[in-house]
Coordinates of N, CA and C in Angstrom, one line a residue:
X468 N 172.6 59.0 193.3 CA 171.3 59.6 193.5 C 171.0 59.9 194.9
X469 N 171.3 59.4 195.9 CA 171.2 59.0 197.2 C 172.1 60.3 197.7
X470 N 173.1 60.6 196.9 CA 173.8 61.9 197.7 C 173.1 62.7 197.4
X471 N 172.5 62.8 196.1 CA 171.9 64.5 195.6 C 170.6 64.7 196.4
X472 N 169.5 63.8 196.7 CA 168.9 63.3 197.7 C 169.0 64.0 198.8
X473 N 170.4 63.8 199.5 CA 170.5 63.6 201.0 C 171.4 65.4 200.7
X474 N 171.4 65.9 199.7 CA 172.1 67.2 199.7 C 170.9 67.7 199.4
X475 N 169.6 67.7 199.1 CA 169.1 68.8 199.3 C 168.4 68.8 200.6
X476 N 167.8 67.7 201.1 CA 167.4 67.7 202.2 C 168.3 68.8 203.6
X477 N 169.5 68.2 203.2 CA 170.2 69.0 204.1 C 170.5 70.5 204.0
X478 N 170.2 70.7 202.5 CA 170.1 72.5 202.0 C 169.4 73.3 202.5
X479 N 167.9 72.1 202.3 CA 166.5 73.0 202.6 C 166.6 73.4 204.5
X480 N 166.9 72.1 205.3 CA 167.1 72.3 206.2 C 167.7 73.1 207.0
X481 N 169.4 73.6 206.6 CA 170.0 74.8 207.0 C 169.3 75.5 206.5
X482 N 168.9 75.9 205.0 CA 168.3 77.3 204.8 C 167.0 77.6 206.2
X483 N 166.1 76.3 206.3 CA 165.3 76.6 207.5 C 165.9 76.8 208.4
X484 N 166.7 76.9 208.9 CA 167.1 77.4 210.2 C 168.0 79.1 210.3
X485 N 168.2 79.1 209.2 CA 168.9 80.3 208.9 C 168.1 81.2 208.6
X486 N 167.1 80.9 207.8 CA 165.5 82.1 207.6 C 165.0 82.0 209.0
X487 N 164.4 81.1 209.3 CA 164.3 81.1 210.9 C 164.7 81.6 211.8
X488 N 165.6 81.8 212.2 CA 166.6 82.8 213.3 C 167.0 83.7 212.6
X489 N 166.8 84.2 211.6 CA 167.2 85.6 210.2 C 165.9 86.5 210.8
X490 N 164.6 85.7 210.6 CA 163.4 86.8 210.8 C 163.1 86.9 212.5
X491 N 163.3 86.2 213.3 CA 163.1 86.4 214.7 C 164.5 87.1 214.7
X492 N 165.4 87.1 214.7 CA 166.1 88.1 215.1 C 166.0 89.4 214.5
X493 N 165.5 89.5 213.4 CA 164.9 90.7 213.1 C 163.6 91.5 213.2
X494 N 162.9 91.1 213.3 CA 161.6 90.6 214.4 C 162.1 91.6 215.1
X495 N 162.9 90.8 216.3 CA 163.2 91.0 217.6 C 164.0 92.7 217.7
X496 N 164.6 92.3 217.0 CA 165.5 94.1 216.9 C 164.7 94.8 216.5
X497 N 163.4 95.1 216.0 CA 162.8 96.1 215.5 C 161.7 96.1 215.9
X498 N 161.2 95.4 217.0 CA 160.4 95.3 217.9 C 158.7 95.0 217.3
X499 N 159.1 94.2 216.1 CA 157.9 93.7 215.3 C 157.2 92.3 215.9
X500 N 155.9 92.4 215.6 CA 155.4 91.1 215.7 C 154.4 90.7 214.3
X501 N 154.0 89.4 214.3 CA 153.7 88.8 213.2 C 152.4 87.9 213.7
X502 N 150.6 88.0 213.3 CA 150.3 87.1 213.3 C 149.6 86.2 213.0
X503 N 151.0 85.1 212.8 CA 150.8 83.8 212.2 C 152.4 83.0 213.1
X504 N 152.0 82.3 212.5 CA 153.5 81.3 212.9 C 154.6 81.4 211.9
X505 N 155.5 82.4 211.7 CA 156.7 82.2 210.8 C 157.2 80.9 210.7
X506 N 157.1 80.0 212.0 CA 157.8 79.0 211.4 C 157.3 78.0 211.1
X507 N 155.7 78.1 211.0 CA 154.8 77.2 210.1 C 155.3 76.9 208.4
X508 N 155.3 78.6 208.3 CA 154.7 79.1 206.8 C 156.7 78.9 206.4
X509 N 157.7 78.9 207.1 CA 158.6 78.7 206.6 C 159.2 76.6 206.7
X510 N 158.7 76.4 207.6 CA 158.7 74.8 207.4 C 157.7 74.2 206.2
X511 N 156.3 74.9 205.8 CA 155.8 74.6 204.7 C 156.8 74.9 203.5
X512 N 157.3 76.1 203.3 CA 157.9 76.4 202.3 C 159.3 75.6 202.0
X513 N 160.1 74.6 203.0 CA 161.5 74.1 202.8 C 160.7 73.0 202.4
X514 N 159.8 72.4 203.3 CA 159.5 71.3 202.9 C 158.8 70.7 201.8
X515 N 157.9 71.8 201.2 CA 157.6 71.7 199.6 C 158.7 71.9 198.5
X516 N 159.3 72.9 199.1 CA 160.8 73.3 198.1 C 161.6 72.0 197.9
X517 N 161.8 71.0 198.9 CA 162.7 69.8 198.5 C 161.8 69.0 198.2
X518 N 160.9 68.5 198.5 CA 159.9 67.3 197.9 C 159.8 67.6 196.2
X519 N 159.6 69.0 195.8 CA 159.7 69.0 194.5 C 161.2 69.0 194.2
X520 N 162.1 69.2 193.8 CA 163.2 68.7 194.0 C 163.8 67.0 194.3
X521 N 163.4 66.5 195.2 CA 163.6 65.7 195.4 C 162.6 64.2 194.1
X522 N 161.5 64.8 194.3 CA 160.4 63.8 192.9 C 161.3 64.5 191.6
X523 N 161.7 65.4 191.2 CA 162.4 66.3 190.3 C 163.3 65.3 190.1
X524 N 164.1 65.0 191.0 CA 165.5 64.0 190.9 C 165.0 62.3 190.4
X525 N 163.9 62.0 191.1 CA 163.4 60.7 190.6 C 163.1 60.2 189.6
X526 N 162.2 61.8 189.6 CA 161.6 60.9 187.7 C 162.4 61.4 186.7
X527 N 163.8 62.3 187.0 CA 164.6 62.2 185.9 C 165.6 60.8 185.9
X528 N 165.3 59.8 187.0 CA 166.1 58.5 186.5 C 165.0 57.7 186.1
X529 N 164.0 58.0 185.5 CA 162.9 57.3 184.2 C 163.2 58.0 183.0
X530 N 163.8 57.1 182.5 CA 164.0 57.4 180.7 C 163.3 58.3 179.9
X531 N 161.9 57.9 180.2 CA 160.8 57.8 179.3 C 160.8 59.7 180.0
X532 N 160.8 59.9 180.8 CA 160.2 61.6 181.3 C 161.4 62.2 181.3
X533 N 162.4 61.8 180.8 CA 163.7 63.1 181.1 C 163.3 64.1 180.0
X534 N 163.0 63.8 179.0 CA 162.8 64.8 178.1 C 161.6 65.7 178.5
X535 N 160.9 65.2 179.9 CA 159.6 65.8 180.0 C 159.8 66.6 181.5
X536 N 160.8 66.5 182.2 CA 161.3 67.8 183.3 C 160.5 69.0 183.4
X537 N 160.4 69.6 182.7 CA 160.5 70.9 182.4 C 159.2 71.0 182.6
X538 N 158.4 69.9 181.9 CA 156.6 70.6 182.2 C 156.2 70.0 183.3
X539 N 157.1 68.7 183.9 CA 157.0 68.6 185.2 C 157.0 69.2 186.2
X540 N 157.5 69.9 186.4 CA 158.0 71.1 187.3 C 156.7 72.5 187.1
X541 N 156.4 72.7 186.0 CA 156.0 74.1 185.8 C 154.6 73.8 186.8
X542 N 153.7 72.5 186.7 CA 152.7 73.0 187.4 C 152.6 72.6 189.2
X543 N 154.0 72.5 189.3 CA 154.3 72.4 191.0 C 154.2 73.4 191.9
X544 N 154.2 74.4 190.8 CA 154.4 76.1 191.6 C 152.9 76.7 191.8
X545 N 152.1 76.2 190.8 CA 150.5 76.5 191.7 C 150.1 75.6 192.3
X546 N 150.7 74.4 191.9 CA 150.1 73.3 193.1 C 150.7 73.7 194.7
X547 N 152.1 74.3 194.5 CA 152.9 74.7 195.6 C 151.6 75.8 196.3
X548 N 151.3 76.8 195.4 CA 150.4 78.0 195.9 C 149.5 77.5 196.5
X549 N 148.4 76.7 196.0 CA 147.3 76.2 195.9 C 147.4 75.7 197.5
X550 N 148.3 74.6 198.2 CA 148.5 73.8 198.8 C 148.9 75.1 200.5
X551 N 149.4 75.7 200.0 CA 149.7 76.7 200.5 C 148.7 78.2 201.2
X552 N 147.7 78.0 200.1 CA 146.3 79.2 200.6 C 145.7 78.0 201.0
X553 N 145.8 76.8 200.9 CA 144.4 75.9 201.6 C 145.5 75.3 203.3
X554 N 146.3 75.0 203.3 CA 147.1 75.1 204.4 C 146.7 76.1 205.7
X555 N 147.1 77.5 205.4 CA 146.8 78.8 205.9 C 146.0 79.4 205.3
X556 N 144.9 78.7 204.9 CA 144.0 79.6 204.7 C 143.0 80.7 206.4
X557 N 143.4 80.0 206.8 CA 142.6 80.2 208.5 C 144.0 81.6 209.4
X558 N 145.0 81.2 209.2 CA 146.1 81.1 209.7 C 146.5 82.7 209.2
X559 N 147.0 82.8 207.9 CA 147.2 84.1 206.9 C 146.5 84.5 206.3
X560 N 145.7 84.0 205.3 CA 144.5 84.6 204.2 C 143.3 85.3 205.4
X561 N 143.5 84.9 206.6 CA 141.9 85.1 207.4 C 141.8 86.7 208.2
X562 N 143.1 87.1 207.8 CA 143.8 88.3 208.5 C 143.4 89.3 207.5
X563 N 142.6 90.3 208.2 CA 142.0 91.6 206.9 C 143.0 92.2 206.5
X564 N 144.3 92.7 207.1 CA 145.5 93.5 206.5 C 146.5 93.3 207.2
X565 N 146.9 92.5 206.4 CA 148.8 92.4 206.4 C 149.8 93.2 206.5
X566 N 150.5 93.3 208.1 CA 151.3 94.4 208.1 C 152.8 94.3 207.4
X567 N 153.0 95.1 207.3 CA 154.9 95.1 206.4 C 155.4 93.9 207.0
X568 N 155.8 94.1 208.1 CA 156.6 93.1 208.6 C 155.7 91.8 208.0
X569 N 154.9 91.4 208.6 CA 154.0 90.4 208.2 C 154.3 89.6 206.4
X570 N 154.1 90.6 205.3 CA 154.1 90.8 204.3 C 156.0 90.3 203.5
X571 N 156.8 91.1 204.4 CA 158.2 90.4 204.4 C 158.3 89.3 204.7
X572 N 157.8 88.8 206.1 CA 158.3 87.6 206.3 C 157.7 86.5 205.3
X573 N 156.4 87.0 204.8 CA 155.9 85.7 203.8 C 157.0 85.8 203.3
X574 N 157.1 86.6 202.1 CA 157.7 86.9 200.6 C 159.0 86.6 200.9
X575 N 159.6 87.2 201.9 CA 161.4 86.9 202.0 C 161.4 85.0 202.2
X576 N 160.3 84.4 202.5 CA 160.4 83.0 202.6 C 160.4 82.6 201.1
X577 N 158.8 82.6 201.0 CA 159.1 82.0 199.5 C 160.1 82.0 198.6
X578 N 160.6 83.5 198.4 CA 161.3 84.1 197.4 C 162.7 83.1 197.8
X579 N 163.3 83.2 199.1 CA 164.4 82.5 199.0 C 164.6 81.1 198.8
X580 N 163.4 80.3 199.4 CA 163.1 78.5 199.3 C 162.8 78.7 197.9
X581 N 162.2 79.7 197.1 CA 162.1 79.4 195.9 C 163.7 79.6 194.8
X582 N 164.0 80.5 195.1 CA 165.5 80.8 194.7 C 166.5 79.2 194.7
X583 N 166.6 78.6 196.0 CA 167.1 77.5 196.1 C 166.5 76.3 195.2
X584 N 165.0 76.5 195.5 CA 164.6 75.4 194.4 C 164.9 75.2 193.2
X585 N 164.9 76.3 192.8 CA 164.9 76.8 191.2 C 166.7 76.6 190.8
X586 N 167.6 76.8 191.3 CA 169.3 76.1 191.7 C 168.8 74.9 191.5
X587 N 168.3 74.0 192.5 CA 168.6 72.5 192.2 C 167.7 72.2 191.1
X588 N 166.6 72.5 190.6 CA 165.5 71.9 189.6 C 166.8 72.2 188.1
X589 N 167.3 73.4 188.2 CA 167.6 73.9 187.4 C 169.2 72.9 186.8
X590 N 169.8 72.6 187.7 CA 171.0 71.1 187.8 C 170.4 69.8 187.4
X591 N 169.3 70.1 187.6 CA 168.4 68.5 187.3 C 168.6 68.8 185.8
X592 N 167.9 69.3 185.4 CA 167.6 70.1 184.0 C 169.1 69.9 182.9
X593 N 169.8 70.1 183.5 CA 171.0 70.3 183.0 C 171.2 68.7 182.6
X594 N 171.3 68.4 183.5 CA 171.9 66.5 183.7 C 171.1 66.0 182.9
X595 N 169.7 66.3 182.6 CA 169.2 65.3 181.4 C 168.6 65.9 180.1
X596 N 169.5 67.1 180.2 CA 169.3 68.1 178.4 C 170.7 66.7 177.6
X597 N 170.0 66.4 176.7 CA 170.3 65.5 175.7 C 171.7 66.5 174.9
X598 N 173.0 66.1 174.9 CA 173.9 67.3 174.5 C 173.6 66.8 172.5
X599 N 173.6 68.0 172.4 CA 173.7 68.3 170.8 C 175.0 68.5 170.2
X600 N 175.4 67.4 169.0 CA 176.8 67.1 168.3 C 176.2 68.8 167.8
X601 N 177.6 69.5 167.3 CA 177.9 70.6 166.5 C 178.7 69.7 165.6

């Protein structure tokens, strides 16, 4: 358990640095600016993406909830939102109109931290589907 653990921590973490230097260098070539802190709103997003993940991995080594994964998980993603508009609410929500660039860099974050999460929740899932004799 301790490797799957220490493998996503270290997932989430390259992906942060790779989205991170992905949008300032693109940013930078196209002579865009953004304002908020890209690398607030993408440190919120690694670091929620593995904590769920990571409780994901936990409470599937309790007996009693493996068969209960699945609804565990489902209300993480508005708690994720929720936690996320009250976070930046001052920061992004406060801004009257979001420019493109602005608008990408949200979305290219979540979408990918969510992409990875949804990979490892989805291995979790696997490891404690009960196999069915044929």
């Amino acid at each position: 358990m301790i490797k799957s653990l220490l493998i996503y921590v270290v997932s989430f973490a390259a992906l942060f640095f790779v989205v991170l230097h992905l949008q300032h260098w693109l940013l930078e070539a196209n002579n865009q600016s953004v304002r908020f802190s890209y690398y607030d709103t993408n440190i919120f997003f690694a670091v929620a993406s593995a904590l769920i993940c990571i409780h994901l991995q936990l409470f599937s080594s309790i007996k009693s909830l493996q068969p209960q994964l699945g609804y565990i998980y489902l209300p993480t993603l508005f708690i994720k939102g929720g936690l996320f508009f009250f976070s930046f609410q001052d920061a992004v929500f406060a801004l009257e109109n979001l420019t493109v660039s602005e608008r990408l860099c949200l979305l290219s974050s979540l979408l990918i931290f969510l992409l990875l999460e949804v990979f490892f929740v989805i291995k979790i899932l696997k490891q404690n589907t009960p196999k069915i004799l044929s």
